[in-house]
Tab-separated table of C-alpha atoms in Angstrom:
chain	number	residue	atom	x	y	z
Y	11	UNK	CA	-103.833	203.171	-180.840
Y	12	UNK	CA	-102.541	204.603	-184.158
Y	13	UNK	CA	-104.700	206.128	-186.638
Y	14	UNK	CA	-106.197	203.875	-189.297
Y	15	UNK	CA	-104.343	204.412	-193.070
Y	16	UNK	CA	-105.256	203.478	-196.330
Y	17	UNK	CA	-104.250	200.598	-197.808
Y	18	UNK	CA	-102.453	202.157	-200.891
Y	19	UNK	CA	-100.415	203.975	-198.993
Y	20	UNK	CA	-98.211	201.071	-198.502
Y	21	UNK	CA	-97.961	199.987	-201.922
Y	22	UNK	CA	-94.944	199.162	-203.605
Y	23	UNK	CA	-94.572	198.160	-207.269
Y	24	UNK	CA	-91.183	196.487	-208.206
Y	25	UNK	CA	-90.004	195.444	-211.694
Y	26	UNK	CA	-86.958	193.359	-212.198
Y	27	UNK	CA	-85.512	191.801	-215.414
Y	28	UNK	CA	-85.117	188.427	-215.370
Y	29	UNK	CA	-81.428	187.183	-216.929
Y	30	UNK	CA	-79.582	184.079	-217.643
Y	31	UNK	CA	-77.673	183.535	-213.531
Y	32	UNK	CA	-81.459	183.836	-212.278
Y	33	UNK	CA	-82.331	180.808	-214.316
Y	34	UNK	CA	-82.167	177.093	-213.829
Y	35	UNK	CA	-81.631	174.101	-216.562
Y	36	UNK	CA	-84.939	174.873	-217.910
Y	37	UNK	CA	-84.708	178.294	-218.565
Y	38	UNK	CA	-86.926	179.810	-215.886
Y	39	UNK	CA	-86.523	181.475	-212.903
Y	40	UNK	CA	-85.293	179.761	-209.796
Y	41	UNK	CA	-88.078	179.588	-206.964
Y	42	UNK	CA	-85.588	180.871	-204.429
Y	43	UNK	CA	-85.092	183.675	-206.591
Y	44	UNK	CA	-88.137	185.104	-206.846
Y	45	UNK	CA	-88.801	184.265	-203.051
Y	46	UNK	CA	-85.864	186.477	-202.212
Y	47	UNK	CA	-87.839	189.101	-204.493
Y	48	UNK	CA	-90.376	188.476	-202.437
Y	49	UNK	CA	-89.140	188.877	-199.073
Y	50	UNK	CA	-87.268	191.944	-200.423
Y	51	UNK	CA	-90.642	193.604	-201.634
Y	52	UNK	CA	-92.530	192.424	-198.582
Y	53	UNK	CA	-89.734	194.446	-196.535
Y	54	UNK	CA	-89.969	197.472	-198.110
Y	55	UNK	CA	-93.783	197.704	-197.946
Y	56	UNK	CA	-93.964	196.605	-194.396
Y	57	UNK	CA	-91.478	199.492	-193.535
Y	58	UNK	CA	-93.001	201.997	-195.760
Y	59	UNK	CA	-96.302	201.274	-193.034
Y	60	UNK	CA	-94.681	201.185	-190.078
Y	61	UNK	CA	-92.300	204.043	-190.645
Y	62	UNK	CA	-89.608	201.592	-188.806
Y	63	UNK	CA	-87.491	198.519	-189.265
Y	64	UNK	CA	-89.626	194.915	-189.679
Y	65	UNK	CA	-88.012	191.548	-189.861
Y	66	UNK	CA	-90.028	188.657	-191.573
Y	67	UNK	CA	-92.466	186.260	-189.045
Y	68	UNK	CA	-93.504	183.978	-191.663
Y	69	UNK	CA	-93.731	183.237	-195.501
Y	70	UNK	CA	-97.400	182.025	-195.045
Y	71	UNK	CA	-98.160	181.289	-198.522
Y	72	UNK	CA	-96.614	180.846	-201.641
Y	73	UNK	CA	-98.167	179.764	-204.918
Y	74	UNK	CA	-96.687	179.522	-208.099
Y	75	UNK	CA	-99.052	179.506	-211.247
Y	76	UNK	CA	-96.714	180.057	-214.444
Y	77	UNK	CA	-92.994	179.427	-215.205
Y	78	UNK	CA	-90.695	182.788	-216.195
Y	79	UNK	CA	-88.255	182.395	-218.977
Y	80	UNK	CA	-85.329	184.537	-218.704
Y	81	UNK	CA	-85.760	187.755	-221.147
Y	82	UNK	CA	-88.749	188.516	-219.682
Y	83	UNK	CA	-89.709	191.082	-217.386
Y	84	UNK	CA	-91.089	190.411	-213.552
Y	85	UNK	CA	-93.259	192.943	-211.660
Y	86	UNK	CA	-94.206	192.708	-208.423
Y	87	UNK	CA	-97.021	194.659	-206.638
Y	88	UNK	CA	-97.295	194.546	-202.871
Y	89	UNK	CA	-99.700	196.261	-200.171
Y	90	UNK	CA	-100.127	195.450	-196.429
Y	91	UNK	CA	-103.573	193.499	-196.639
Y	92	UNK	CA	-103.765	193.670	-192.612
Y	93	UNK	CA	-102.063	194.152	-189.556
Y	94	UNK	CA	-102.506	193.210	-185.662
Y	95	UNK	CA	-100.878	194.551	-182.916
Y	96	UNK	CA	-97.393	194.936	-184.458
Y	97	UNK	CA	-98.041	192.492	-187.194
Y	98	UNK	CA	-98.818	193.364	-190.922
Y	99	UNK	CA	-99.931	190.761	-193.430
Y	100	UNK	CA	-98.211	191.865	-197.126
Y	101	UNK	CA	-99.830	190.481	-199.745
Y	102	UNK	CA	-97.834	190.359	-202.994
Y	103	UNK	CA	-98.934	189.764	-206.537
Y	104	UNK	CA	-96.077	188.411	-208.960
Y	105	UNK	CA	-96.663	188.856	-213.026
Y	106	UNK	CA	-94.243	188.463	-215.560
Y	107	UNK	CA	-94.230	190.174	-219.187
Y	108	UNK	CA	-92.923	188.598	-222.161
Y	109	UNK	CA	-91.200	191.936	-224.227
Y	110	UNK	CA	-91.786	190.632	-227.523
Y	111	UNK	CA	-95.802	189.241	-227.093
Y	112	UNK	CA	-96.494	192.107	-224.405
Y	113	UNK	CA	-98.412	188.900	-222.998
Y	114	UNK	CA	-98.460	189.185	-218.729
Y	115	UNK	CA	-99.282	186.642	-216.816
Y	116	UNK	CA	-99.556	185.911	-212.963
Y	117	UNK	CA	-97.005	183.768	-212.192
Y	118	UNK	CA	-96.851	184.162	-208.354
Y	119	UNK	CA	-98.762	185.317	-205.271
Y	120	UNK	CA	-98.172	185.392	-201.834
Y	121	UNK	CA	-98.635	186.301	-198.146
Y	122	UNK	CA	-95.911	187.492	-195.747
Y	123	UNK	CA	-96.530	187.870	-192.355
Y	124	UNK	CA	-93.946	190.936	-191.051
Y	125	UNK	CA	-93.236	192.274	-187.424
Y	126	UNK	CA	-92.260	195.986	-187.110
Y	127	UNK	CA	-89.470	195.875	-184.132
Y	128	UNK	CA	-87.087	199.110	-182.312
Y	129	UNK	CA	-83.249	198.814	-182.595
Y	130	UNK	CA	-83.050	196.418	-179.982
Y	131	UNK	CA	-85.541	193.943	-181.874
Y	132	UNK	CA	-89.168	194.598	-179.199
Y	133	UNK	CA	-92.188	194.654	-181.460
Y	134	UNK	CA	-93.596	197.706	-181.716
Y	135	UNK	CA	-97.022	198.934	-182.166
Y	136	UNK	CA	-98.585	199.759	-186.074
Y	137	UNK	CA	-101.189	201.551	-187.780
Y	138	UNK	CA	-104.255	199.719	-188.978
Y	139	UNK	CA	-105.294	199.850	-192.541
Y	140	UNK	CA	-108.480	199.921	-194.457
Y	141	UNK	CA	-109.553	199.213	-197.641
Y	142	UNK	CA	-110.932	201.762	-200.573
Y	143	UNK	CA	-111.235	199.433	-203.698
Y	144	UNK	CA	-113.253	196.123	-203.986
Y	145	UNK	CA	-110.160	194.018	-204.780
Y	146	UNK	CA	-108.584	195.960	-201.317
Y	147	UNK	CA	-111.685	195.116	-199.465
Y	148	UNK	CA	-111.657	191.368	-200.359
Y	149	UNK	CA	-108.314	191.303	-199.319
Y	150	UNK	CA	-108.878	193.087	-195.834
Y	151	UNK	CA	-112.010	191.140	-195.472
Y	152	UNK	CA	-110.405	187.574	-195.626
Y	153	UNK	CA	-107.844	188.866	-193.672
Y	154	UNK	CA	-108.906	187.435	-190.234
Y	155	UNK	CA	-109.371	183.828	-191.696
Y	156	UNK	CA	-105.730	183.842	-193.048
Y	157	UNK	CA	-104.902	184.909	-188.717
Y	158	UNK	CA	-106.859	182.154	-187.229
Y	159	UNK	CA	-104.898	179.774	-189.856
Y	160	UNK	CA	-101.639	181.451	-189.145
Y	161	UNK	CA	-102.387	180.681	-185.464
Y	162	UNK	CA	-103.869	177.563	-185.608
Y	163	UNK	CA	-100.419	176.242	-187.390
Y	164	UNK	CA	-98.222	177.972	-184.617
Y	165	UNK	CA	-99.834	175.426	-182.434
Y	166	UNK	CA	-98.934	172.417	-184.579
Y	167	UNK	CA	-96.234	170.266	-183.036
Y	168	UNK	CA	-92.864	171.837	-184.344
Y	169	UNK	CA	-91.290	168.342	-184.873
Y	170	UNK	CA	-92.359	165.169	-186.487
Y	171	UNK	CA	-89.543	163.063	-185.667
């Protein structure tokens, strides 16, 4: 087994502008645009932990709380909130910025389930984490609930019809 590692060492902050082609009819961002921020983020943070390549399992949750309106600025902040085997949950918290009001706002948060693999795609084994702030220790502490969900929907049927 690997050595436990601390939560922030994993972190990754991201800050992207948003413009006019990342916008739809109303003027805000395209879901699919910041879920491809998302998965990009969630990516980088997953490798930065495993020291190795990752591929994404599952986009377990995504919420979105507030519109973005393009001119404003989006920052994500990302941290692997708990792993298994050769599993890490990434949690990843999505604010935007308005440049003129300074106002920032969560707009976004989600959970990405991500599989460290070898060049020929095997999963491969990862370091555990642990917490060292309160809002890290909520995180890791809920961490096992989010699993049994995870799992408990991998054994829903897989077709309706």
């Amino acid at each position: 087994m690997l050595e436990a590692v601390p939560m922030r060492q994993s972190r990754t902050i991201q800050t992207n502008l948003v413009l006019p082609p990342d916008t739809n009819h109303m003027n805000t961002i395209f879901g699919g645009k910041v879920l491809a921020y998302i998965d990009e983020i969630a990516a980088i943070t997953s490798m930065k932990h495993a020291k190795m390549q990752t591929v994404t399992a599952s986009f377990d949750s995504v919420d979105f709380f507030a519109p973005v309106r393009s001119g404003e600025i989006l920052e994500l902040d990302a941290v692997v909130s708990n792993t298994g085997r050769s599993s890490m949950e990434i949690y990843i918290r999505v604010q935007s910025r308005d440049i003129e009001t300074h106002e920032t706002r969560l707009t976004t948060e989600s959970f990405v389930t991500m599989v460290a693999v070898d060049e020929h795609g095997k999963p491969q084994e990862v370091a555990p984490v642990y917490p060292e702030t309160n809002e890290e220790r909520r995180l890791f502490e809920s961490g096992p609930a989010r699993r049994a969900h995870r799992k408990a929907k991998r054994e829903m049927p897989h077709s309706f019809f």
